[in-house]
mmCIF file of C-alpha atoms in Angstrom:
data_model
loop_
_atom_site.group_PDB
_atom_site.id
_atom_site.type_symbol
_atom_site.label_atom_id
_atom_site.label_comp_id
_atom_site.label_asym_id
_atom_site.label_seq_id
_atom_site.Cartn_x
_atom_site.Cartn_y
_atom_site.Cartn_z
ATOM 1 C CA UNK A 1 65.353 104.173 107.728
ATOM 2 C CA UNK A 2 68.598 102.172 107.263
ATOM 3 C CA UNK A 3 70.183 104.162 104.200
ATOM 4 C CA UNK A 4 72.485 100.842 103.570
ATOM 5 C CA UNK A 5 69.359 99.169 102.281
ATOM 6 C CA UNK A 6 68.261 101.663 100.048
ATOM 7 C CA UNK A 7 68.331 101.055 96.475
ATOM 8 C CA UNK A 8 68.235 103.376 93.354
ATOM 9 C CA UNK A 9 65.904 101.107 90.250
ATOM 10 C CA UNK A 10 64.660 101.873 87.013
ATOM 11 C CA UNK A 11 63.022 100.357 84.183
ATOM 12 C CA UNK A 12 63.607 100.808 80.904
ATOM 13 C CA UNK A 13 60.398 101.332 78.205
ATOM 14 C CA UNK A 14 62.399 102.505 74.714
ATOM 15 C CA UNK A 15 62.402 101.050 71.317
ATOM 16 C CA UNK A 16 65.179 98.605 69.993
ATOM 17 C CA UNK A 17 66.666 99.611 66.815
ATOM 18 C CA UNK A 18 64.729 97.206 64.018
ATOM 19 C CA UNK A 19 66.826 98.127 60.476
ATOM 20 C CA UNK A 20 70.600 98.907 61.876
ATOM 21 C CA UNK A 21 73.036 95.810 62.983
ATOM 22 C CA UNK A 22 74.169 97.282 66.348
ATOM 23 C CA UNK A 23 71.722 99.969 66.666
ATOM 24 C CA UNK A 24 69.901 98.409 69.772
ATOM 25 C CA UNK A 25 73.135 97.766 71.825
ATOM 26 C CA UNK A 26 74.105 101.677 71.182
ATOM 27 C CA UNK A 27 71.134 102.431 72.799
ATOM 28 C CA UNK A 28 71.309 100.432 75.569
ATOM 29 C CA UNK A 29 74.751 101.517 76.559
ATOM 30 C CA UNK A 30 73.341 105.367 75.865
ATOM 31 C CA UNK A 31 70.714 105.048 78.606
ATOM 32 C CA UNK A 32 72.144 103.091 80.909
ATOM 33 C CA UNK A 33 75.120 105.966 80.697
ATOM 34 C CA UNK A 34 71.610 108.578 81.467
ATOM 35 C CA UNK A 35 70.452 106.069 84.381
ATOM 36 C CA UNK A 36 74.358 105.970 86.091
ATOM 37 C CA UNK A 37 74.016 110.199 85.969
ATOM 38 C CA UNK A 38 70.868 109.943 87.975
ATOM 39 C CA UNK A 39 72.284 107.465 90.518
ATOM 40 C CA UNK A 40 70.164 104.328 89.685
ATOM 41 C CA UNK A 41 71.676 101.400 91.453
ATOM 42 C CA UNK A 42 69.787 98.325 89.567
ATOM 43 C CA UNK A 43 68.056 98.715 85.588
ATOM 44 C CA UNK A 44 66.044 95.962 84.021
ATOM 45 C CA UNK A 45 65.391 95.902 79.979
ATOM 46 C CA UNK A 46 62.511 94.579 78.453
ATOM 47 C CA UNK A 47 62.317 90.904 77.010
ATOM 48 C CA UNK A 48 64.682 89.497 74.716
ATOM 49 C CA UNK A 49 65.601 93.630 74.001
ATOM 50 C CA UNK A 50 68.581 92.987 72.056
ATOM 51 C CA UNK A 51 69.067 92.811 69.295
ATOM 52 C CA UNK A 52 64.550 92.827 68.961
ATOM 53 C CA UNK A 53 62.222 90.648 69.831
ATOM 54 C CA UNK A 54 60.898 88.836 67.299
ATOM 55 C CA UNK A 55 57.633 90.490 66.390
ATOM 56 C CA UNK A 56 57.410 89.048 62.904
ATOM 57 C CA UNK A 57 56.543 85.668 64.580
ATOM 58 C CA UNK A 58 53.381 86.930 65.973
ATOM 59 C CA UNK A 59 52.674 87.975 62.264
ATOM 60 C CA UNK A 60 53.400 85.954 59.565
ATOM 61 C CA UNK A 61 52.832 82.089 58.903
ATOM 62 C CA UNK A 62 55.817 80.008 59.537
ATOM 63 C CA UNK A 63 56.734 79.738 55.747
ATOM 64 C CA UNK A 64 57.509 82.985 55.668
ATOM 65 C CA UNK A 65 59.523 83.877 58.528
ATOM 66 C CA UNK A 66 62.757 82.386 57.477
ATOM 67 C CA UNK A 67 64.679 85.170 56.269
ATOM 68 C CA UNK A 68 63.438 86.696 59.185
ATOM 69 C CA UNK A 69 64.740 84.660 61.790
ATOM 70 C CA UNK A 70 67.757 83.660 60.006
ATOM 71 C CA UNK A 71 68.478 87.918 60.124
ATOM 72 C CA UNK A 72 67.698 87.614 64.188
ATOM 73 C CA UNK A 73 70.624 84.733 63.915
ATOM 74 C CA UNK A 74 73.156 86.983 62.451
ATOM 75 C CA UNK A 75 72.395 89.531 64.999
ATOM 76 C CA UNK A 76 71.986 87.452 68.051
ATOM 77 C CA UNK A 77 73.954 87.980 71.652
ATOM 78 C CA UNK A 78 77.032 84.992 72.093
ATOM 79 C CA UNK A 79 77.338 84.689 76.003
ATOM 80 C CA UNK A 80 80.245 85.790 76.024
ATOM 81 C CA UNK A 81 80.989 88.035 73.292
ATOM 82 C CA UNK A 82 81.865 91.393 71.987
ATOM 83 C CA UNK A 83 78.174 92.146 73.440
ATOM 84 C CA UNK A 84 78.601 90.403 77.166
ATOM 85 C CA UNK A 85 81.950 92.690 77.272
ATOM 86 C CA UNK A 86 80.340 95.648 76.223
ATOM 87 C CA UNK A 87 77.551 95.143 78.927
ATOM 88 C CA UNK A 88 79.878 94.366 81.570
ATOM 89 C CA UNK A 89 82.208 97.182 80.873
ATOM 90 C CA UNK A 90 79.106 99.298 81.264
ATOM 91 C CA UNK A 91 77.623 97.746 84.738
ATOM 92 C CA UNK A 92 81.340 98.561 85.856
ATOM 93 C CA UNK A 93 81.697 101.911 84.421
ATOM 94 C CA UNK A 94 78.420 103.035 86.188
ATOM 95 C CA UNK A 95 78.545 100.752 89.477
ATOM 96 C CA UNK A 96 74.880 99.199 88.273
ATOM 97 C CA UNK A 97 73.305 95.994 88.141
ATOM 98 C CA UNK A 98 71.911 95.272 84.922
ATOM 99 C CA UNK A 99 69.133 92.735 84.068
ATOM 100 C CA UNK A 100 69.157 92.438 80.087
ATOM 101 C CA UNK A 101 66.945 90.421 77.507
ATOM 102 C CA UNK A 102 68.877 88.880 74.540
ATOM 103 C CA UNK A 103 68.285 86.418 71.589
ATOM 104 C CA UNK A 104 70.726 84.048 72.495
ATOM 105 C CA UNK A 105 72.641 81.802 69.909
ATOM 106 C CA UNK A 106 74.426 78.757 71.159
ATOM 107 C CA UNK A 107 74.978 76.643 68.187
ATOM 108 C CA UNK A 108 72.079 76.395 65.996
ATOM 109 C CA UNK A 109 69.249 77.417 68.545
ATOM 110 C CA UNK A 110 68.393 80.550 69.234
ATOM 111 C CA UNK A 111 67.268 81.188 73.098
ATOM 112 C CA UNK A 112 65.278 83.948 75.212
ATOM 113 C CA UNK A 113 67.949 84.411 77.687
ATOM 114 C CA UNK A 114 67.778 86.953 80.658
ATOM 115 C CA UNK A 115 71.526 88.188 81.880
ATOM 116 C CA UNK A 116 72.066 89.585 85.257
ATOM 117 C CA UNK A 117 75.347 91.802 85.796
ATOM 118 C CA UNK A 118 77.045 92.861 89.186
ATOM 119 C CA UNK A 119 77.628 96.461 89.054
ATOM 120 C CA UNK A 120 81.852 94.989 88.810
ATOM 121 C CA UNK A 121 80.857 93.340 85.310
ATOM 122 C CA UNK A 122 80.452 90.109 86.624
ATOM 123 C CA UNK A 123 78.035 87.567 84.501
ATOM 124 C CA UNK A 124 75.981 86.573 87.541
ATOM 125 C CA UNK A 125 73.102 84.602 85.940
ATOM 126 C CA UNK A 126 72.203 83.481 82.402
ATOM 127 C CA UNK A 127 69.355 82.064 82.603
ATOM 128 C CA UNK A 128 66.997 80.347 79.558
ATOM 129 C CA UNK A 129 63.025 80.825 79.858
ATOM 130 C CA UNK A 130 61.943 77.457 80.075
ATOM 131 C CA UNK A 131 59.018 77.112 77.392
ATOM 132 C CA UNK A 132 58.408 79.841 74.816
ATOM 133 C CA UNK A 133 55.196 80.906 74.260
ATOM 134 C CA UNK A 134 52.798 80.145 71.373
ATOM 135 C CA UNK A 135 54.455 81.761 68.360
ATOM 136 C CA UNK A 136 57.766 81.755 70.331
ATOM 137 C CA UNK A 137 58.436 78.247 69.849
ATOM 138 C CA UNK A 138 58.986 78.390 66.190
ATOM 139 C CA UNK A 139 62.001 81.151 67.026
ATOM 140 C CA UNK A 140 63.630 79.564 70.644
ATOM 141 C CA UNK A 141 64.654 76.646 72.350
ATOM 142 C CA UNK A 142 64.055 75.437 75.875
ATOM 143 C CA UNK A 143 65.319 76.195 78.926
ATOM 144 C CA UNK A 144 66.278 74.300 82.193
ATOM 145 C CA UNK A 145 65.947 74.604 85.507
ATOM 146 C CA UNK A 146 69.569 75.993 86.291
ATOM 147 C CA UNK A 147 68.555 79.412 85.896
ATOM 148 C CA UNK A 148 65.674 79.178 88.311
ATOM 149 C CA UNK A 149 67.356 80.954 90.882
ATOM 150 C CA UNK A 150 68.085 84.529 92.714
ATOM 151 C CA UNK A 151 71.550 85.634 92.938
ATOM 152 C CA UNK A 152 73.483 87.945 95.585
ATOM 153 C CA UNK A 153 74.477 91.272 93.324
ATOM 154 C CA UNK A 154 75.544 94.516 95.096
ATOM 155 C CA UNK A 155 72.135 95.869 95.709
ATOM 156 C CA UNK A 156 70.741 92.421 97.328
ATOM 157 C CA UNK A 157 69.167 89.210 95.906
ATOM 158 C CA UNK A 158 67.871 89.285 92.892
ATOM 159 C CA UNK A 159 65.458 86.813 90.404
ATOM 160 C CA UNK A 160 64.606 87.101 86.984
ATOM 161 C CA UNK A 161 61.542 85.602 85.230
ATOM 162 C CA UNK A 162 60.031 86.784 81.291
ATOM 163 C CA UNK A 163 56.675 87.354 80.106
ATOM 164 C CA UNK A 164 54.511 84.000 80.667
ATOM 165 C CA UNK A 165 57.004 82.443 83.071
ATOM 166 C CA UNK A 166 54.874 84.597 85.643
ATOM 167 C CA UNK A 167 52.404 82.421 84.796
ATOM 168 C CA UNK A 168 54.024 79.341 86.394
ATOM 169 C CA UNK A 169 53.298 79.253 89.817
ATOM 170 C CA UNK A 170 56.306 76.865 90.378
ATOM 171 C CA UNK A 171 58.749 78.817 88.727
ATOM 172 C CA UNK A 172 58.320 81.887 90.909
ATOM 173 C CA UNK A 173 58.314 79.644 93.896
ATOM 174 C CA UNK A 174 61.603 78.881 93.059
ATOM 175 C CA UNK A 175 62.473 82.145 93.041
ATOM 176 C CA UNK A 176 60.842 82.888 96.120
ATOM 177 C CA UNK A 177 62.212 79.996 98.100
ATOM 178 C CA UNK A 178 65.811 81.106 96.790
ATOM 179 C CA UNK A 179 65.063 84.121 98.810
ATOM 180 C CA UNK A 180 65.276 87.000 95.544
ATOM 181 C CA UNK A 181 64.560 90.490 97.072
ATOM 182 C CA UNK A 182 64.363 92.133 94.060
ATOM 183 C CA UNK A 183 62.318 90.666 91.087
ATOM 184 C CA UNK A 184 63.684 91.337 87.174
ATOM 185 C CA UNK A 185 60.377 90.515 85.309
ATOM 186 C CA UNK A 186 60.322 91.269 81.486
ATOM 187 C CA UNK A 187 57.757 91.657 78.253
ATOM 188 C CA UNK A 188 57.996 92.064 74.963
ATOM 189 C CA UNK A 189 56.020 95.232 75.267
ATOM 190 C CA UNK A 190 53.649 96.686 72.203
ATOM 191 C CA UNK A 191 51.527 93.361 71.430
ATOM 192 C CA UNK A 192 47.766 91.721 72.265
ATOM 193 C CA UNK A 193 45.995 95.808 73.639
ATOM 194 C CA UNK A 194 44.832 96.949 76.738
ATOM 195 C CA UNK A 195 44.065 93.407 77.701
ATOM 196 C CA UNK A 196 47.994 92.242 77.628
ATOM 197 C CA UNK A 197 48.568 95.640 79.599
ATOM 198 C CA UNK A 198 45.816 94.359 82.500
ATOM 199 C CA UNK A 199 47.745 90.642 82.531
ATOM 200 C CA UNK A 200 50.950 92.156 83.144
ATOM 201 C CA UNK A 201 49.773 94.637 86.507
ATOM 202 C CA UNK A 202 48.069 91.456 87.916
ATOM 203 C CA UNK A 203 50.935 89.291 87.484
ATOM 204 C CA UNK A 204 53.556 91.606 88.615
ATOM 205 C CA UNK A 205 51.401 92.728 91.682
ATOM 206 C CA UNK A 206 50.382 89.518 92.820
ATOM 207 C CA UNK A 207 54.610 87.795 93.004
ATOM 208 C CA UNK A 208 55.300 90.895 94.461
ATOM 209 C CA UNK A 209 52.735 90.912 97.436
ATOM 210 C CA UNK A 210 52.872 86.962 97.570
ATOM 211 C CA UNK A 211 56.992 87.147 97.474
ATOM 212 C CA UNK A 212 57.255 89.619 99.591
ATOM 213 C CA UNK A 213 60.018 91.342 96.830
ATOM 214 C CA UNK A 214 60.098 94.276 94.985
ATOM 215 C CA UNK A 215 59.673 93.731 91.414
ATOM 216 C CA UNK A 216 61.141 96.191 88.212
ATOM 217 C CA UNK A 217 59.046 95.041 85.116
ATOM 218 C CA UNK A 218 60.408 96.669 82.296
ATOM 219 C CA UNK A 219 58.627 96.094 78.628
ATOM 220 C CA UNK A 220 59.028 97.518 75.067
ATOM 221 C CA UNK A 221 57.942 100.114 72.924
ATOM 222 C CA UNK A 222 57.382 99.979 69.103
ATOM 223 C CA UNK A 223 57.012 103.656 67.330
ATOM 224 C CA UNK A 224 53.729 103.815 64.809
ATOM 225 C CA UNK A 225 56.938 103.457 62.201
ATOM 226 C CA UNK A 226 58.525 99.931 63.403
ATOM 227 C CA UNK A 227 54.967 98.855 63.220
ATOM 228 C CA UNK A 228 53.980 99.575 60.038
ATOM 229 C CA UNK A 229 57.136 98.251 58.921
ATOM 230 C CA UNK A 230 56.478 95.260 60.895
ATOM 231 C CA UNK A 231 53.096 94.493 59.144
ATOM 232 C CA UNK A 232 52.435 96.498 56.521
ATOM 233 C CA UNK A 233 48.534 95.266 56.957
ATOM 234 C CA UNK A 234 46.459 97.472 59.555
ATOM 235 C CA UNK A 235 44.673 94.287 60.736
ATOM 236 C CA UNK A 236 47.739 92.858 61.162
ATOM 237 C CA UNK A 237 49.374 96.394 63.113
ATOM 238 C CA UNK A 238 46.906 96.468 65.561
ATOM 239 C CA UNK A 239 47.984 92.726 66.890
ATOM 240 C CA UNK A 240 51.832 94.454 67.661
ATOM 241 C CA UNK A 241 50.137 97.363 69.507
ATOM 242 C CA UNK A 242 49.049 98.805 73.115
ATOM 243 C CA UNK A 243 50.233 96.037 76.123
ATOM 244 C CA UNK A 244 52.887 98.024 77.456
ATOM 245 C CA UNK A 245 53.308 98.494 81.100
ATOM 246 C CA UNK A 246 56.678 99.347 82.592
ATOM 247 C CA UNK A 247 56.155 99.481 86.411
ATOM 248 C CA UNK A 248 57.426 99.285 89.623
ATOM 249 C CA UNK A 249 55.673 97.504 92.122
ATOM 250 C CA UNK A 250 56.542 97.228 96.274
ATOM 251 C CA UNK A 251 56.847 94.058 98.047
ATOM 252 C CA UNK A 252 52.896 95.032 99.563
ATOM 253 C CA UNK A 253 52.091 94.733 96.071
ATOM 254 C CA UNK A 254 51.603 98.734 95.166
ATOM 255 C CA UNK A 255 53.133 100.685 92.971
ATOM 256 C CA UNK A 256 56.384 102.669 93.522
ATOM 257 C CA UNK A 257 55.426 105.061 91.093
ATOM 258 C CA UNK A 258 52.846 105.342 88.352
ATOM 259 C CA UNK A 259 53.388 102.991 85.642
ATOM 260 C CA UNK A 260 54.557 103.885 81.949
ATOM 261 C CA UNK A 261 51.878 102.309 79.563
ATOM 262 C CA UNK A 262 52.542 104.715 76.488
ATOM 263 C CA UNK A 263 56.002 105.603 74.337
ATOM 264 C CA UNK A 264 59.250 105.716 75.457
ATOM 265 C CA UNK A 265 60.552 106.471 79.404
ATOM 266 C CA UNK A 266 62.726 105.395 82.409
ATOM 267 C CA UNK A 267 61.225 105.177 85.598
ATOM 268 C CA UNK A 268 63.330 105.164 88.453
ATOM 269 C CA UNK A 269 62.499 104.445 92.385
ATOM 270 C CA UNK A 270 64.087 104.667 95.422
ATOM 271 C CA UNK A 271 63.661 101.134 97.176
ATOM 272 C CA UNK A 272 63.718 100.419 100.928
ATOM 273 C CA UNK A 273 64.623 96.817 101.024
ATOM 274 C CA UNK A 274 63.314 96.916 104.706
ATOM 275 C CA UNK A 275 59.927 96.483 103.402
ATOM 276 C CA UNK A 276 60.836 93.226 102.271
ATOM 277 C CA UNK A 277 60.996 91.947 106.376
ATOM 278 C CA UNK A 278 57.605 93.933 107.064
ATOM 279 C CA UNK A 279 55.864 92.006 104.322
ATOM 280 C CA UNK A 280 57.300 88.648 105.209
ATOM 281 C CA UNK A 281 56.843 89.356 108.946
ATOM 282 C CA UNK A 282 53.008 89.489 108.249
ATOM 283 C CA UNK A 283 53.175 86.426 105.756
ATOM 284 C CA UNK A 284 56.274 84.679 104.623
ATOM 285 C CA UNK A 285 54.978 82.445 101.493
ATOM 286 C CA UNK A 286 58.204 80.056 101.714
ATOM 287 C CA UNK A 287 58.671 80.385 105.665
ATOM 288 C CA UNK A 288 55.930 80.727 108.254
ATOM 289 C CA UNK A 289 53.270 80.477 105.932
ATOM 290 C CA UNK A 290 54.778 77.251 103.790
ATOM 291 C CA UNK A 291 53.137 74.003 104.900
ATOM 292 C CA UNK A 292 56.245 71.898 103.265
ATOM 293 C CA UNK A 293 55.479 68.757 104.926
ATOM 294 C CA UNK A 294 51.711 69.059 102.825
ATOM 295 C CA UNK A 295 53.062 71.169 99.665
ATOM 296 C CA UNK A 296 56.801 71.219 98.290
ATOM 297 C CA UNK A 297 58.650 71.996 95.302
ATOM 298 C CA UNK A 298 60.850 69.420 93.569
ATOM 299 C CA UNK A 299 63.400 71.348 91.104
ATOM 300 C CA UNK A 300 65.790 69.608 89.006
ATOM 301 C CA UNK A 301 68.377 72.341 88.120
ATOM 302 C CA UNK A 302 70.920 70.418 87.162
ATOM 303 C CA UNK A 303 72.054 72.034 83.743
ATOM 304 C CA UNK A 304 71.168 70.112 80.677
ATOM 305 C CA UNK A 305 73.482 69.764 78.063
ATOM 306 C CA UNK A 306 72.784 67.794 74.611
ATOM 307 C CA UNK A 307 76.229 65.537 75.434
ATOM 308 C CA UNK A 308 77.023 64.104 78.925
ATOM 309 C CA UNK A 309 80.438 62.529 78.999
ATOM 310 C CA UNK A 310 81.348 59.770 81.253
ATOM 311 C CA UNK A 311 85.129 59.762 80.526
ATOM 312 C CA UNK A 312 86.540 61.844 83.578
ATOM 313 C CA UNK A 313 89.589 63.092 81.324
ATOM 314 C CA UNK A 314 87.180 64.523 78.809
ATOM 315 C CA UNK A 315 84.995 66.746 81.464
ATOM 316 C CA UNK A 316 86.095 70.296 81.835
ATOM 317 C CA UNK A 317 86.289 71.040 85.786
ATOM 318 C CA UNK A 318 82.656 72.685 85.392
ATOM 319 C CA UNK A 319 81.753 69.589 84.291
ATOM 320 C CA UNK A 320 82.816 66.717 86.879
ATOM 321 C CA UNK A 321 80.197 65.177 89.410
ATOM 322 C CA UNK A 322 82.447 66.601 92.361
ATOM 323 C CA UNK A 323 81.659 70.406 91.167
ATOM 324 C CA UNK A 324 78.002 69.759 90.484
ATOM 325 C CA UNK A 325 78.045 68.269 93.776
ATOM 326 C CA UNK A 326 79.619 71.130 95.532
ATOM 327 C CA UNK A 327 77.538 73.447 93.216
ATOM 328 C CA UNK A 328 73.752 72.007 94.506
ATOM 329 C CA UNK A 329 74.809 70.164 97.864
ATOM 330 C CA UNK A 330 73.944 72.600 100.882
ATOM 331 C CA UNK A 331 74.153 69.329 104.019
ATOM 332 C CA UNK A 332 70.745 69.845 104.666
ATOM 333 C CA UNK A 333 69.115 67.023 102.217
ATOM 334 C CA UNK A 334 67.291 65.492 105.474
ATOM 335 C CA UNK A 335 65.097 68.807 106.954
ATOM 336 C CA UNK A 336 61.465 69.595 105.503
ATOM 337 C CA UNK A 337 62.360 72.521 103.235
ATOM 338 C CA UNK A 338 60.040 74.350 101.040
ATOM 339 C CA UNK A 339 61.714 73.507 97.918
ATOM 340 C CA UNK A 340 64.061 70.258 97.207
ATOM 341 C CA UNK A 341 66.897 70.896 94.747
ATOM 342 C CA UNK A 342 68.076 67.748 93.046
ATOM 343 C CA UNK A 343 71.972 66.780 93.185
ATOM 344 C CA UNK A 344 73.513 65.315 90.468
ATOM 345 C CA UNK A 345 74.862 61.811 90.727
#
């Protein structure tokens, strides 16, 4: 066994802190300090984990969530901010990769944003989930496609995806095409029963086997206290409970270890990345077994701002046609490839 491609995971299945500005970040920082003792390499949070995700939406009528979500505003992650630092001073303190749900504000929209840190601190993906689900669309705005991507990190390539995004076939073949390794999947944890619990194990299982990728779903816990105070109607509680499972799943689609499905734990797995090539060598979903002159992907991930200037002097250098260019361009715009990434222009 090749020891240089053996990595240290864990997910993360604890409660955020509901009545306490600050409470969930302190402890985030607390367990990933626990996770560094034990050596893990690579943690993944649930969804949207800090500050909370917004349970009250799946509760109360839209007329009566606005003191609600206007609290989630005051409390929600700036990319950066005092909260990025604090995040990044953590992945380098403990030499981890960190995959991280926040509430992102930009502006006036609020956003279910996924962060991946190298283990030196570095922001190496922010990426937006691209429709909110159901009730979620009242709280969040839209993603694009520039976040549908995997990203070298210090433990290997990793991809990141939340909740119902597994439900988009194309999505994770974006992923999958883009070569991720390791798969950051996320819930909200604590909603829908037993029923949300059996979605999540078939999703997860089935991107890992048909990925060929190890995947570290990590979802959320609510105590019997955050849910009464939550919905103070038993009717009402027993939509916000059960549907946890935090799990670890190989890329032959079994689990690493048993899955968490009740109160609050860290799992943690060693992970041979050579299994990755064994899978793949028996059935490579974006390689040997792709048919892309039948079936093909078209992504636009071009980022998409709400103002697009066309005066040169007023672009930042992120901004200019020539970076974009650079950014997306790889030569290779004439071969049959399994997934076709637009370039600006």
């Amino acid at each position: 066994m090749d020891e240089r491609r053996m990595v240290r995971v864990a997910a993360v299945q604890i409660a955020p802190v509901l009545d306490r500005a600050g409470g969930t970040l302190e402890r985030v920082l607390n367990v990933i300090g626990e996770a560094g003792e034990k050596g893990v390499g690579l943690m993944v949070f649930p969804e949207t984990f800090l500050p909370y995700y917004p349970y009250f939406s799946f509760i109360d009528p839209p007329y009566r969530m606005g003191a609600k979500h206007l609290a989630l505003y005051d409390e929600a992650v700036v990319v950066p901010g005092p909260i990025t630092q604090a995040l990044a001073a953590a992945a380098r303190t403990h030499a981890m990769v960190l995959v991280v749900g926040v509430n992102e504000r930009d502006g006036g929209t609020l956003y279910n944003t996924q962060l991946i840190f190298d283990r030196d601190g570095t922001l190496a993906l922010k990426r937006r989930k691209i429709t909110p689900t159901y009730h979620e669309r009242m709280i969040w705005g839209q993603g694009d496609g520039s976040g549908l991507r995997a990203v070298d990190t210090a433990v290997g390539r990793v991809g990141a995806l939340a909740c119902w995004e597994h439900y988009n076939p194309l999505a994770r073949y974006a992923l999958m095409a883009d070569g991720e390794e390791i798969h950051a999947s996320q819930f909200p944890g604590s909603m829908v029963g037993d029923i949300f619990s059996d979605q999540i194990e078939a999703a997860i299982r089935h991107h890992a086997a048909e990925g060929a990728c190890f995947v570290v779903n990590a979802t959320g816990w609510l105590s019997d206290e955050q849910r009464a105070a939550i919905a103070p109607d038993e009717a009402h509680r027993r939509a916000i409970s059960g549907g946890c499972y935090t799990a670890i799943i190989s890329p032959e689609g079994q689990h690493v270890v048993p899955p968490l499905t009740t109160g609050e734990g860290l799992l943690i797995a060693d992970c041979d990345l050579a299994l990755v090539t064994k899978r793949k060598r028996m059935m490579d979903s974006v390689g040997h077994y792709a048919r892309p002159e039948l079936l093909s992907l078209h992504l636009d991930d071009r980022p998409k701002p709400a103002i697009q200037r066309t005066c040169p002097a007023a672009l930042h250098e992120r901004e200019t046609p020539h970076a974009i260019d650079a950014q997306h361009h790889d030569g290779h715009d004439d071969r049959q490839a399994a997934i076709a990434r637009d370039p600006a222009g």
